[in-house]
Amino acid sequence: MGLMELTTTSDHASIVSINLFVALLCGCIVIGHLLEDNRWMNESITALIIGLCTGVVILLLSKGRSSHLLVFSEDLFFIYLLPPIIFNAGFQVKKKQFFRNFITIMLFGAVGTLVSWAIISLGAIQIFSRMDFGDFDIGDYLAIGAIFAATDSVCTLQVLHQDETPLLYSLVFGEGVVNDATSVVLFNAIQSFDMSKIDPKIALHFIGNFLYLFFTSTVLGVIAGLLCAYIIKKLYFGRHSTDREVALMMLMAYLSYMLAELLDLSGILTVFFCGIVMSHYTWHNVTESSRITTKHTFATLSFVAETFIFLYVGMDALDIEKWRFISDSPGTSVAVSSILLSLVLLGRAAFVFPLSFLSNLAKKSTSEKISFKQQVIIWWAGLIRGAVSMALAYNKFTSLGHTNLRGNAIMITSTITLVLFSTVVFGLLTKPLIRLLLPPLKHATSAASSDPNSPNSLGVPLISHSQDSDSFLSGHDIPRPSSIRMLLTTPTYTVHRLWRRFDDRFMRPVFGGRGFVPVVPGSPTEGNLS
């Protein structure tokens, strides 16, 4: 009987905690809406501050024993919270802008992340090894570089507008997703190798493994998206039930992520490209009601997951158990946090401005070049550290949310400090900075905003027969590719034309997409086909 009473008490406590957390999520949504037009605040900072305030209250009520309602688990983050955020990013992306700036995005997201990782890792090796606050090896320092190379551009994206600054939004958004994927792939690659004995052979193996993870993860996401499009196109789920269409899209997206994790690939890359492929093919194969449902369902799941993460980070920042381990040397934690912040600033600047210069050299049109003010905003957008850094730090330096080593505790508290400082301070200054550098246009309009044939009702697909796509191509006097020289001088438009021809001839007839008319129960279309 005692065991049953204990179980009942435990279940009751869990139910109370979940109820309170859900109530806090509702509060974050309401307060975030009320502060939407505030010059300084945004939803991420609102959730973080509410989490901090809640943590203080819980800390007082529990007499210093705890500051949060739920115990953080990296599995909770990577398995349940991250997939809807990344999938929605791919599903809602403006594909034409994304692929139009694909080379620049990959430069910032992949090459830039590697540069930032190298600088942070080298700085950690040179400085932290002399401070002697933990028993770390070369692999730990490289992992620290990967942890703090992961950016969080949510605050900046909440301020930027796709229609007013399409180039800037595309670069910040695209780099953020590729950066997260690169950081996680890099972190996993470091974890799987013995970095204590580095030689040229191991270095080449490491690079090969990194490229393999990047490529295979992308291919897996594309295959999952195409498979879902083919099934829905062939079986006409809309003939029977809209729910089945929506359920299949959600389950196939989640299956692609979990399958990537099962195969030790990058689930982030997989589910991101699965989202892109689904928005290009699958979304056009379902009925109109399914399109509306999927659009809002994926966006809602992503929004709730993001709010959940920031709310928890705020509460976890006051976890007394972690701070107790460094109570005898708080100055060390402050010093480590300051050094990491300096390395983040340096690592970010080391690639944003040089790579922007290289990108501008390859572009002839002034409107496509990245201005210095835009470069500053891109640099600023990547200074904020968020949920990915937290999850990777927990994965590396804790076990089930707890740590008993002083060095690990210092790294966890330093990560929390850096996440809080960058999110609150840099986040608060984001709106004023963008308004200062890029004053809002009074009469900003966009032809793309009226396009109903996109998951976000704002974007134009990468390949389309719409007037906008045709005018985009015909508005520039670009000859058809007839030589390698033309491919090199106008790569974006050339690849766009080649892909469009291939897509129209081979892909659309098999996988559907724009122009495919799904069967609606009781419609004339169904009568003609039966």
Short mmCIF file of C-alpha atoms in Angstrom, two decimals, residues 8 38 53 62 84 88 141 188 195 213 239 303-304 357 360 373 420 422 433 457 459 479 504 530:
data_model
loop_
_atom_site.label_atom_id
_atom_site.label_comp_id
_atom_site.label_asym_id
_atom_site.label_seq_id
_atom_site.Cartn_x
_atom_site.Cartn_y
_atom_site.Cartn_z
CA THR A 8 0.06 8.25 -6.58
CA ASN A 38 7.06 47.06 -27.91
CA CYS A 53 10.50 35.07 -12.47
CA SER A 62 10.91 25.20 -2.11
CA PRO A 84 8.80 20.65 -35.37
CA ASN A 88 8.49 24.22 -40.07
CA TYR A 141 37.84 21.82 -26.07
CA ASN A 188 28.51 14.33 -33.06
CA MET A 195 40.68 13.36 -30.32
CA LEU A 213 26.90 12.99 -42.51
CA ARG A 239 -10.92 11.30 -51.47
CA PHE A 303 5.84 28.26 -31.98
CA VAL A 304 4.88 26.25 -28.87
CA PHE A 357 33.21 40.52 -49.28
CA ASN A 360 29.81 40.50 -53.20
CA LYS A 373 24.78 47.70 -42.64
CA LEU A 420 20.81 34.51 -20.76
CA SER A 422 23.09 37.16 -25.17
CA LEU A 433 19.63 48.31 -34.00
CA SER A 457 1.15 32.53 -48.31
CA GLY A 459 6.70 32.79 -50.72
CA PRO A 479 21.17 33.82 -72.29
CA ASP A 504 8.82 19.80 -65.31
CA SER A 530 -14.08 7.38 -61.96
#
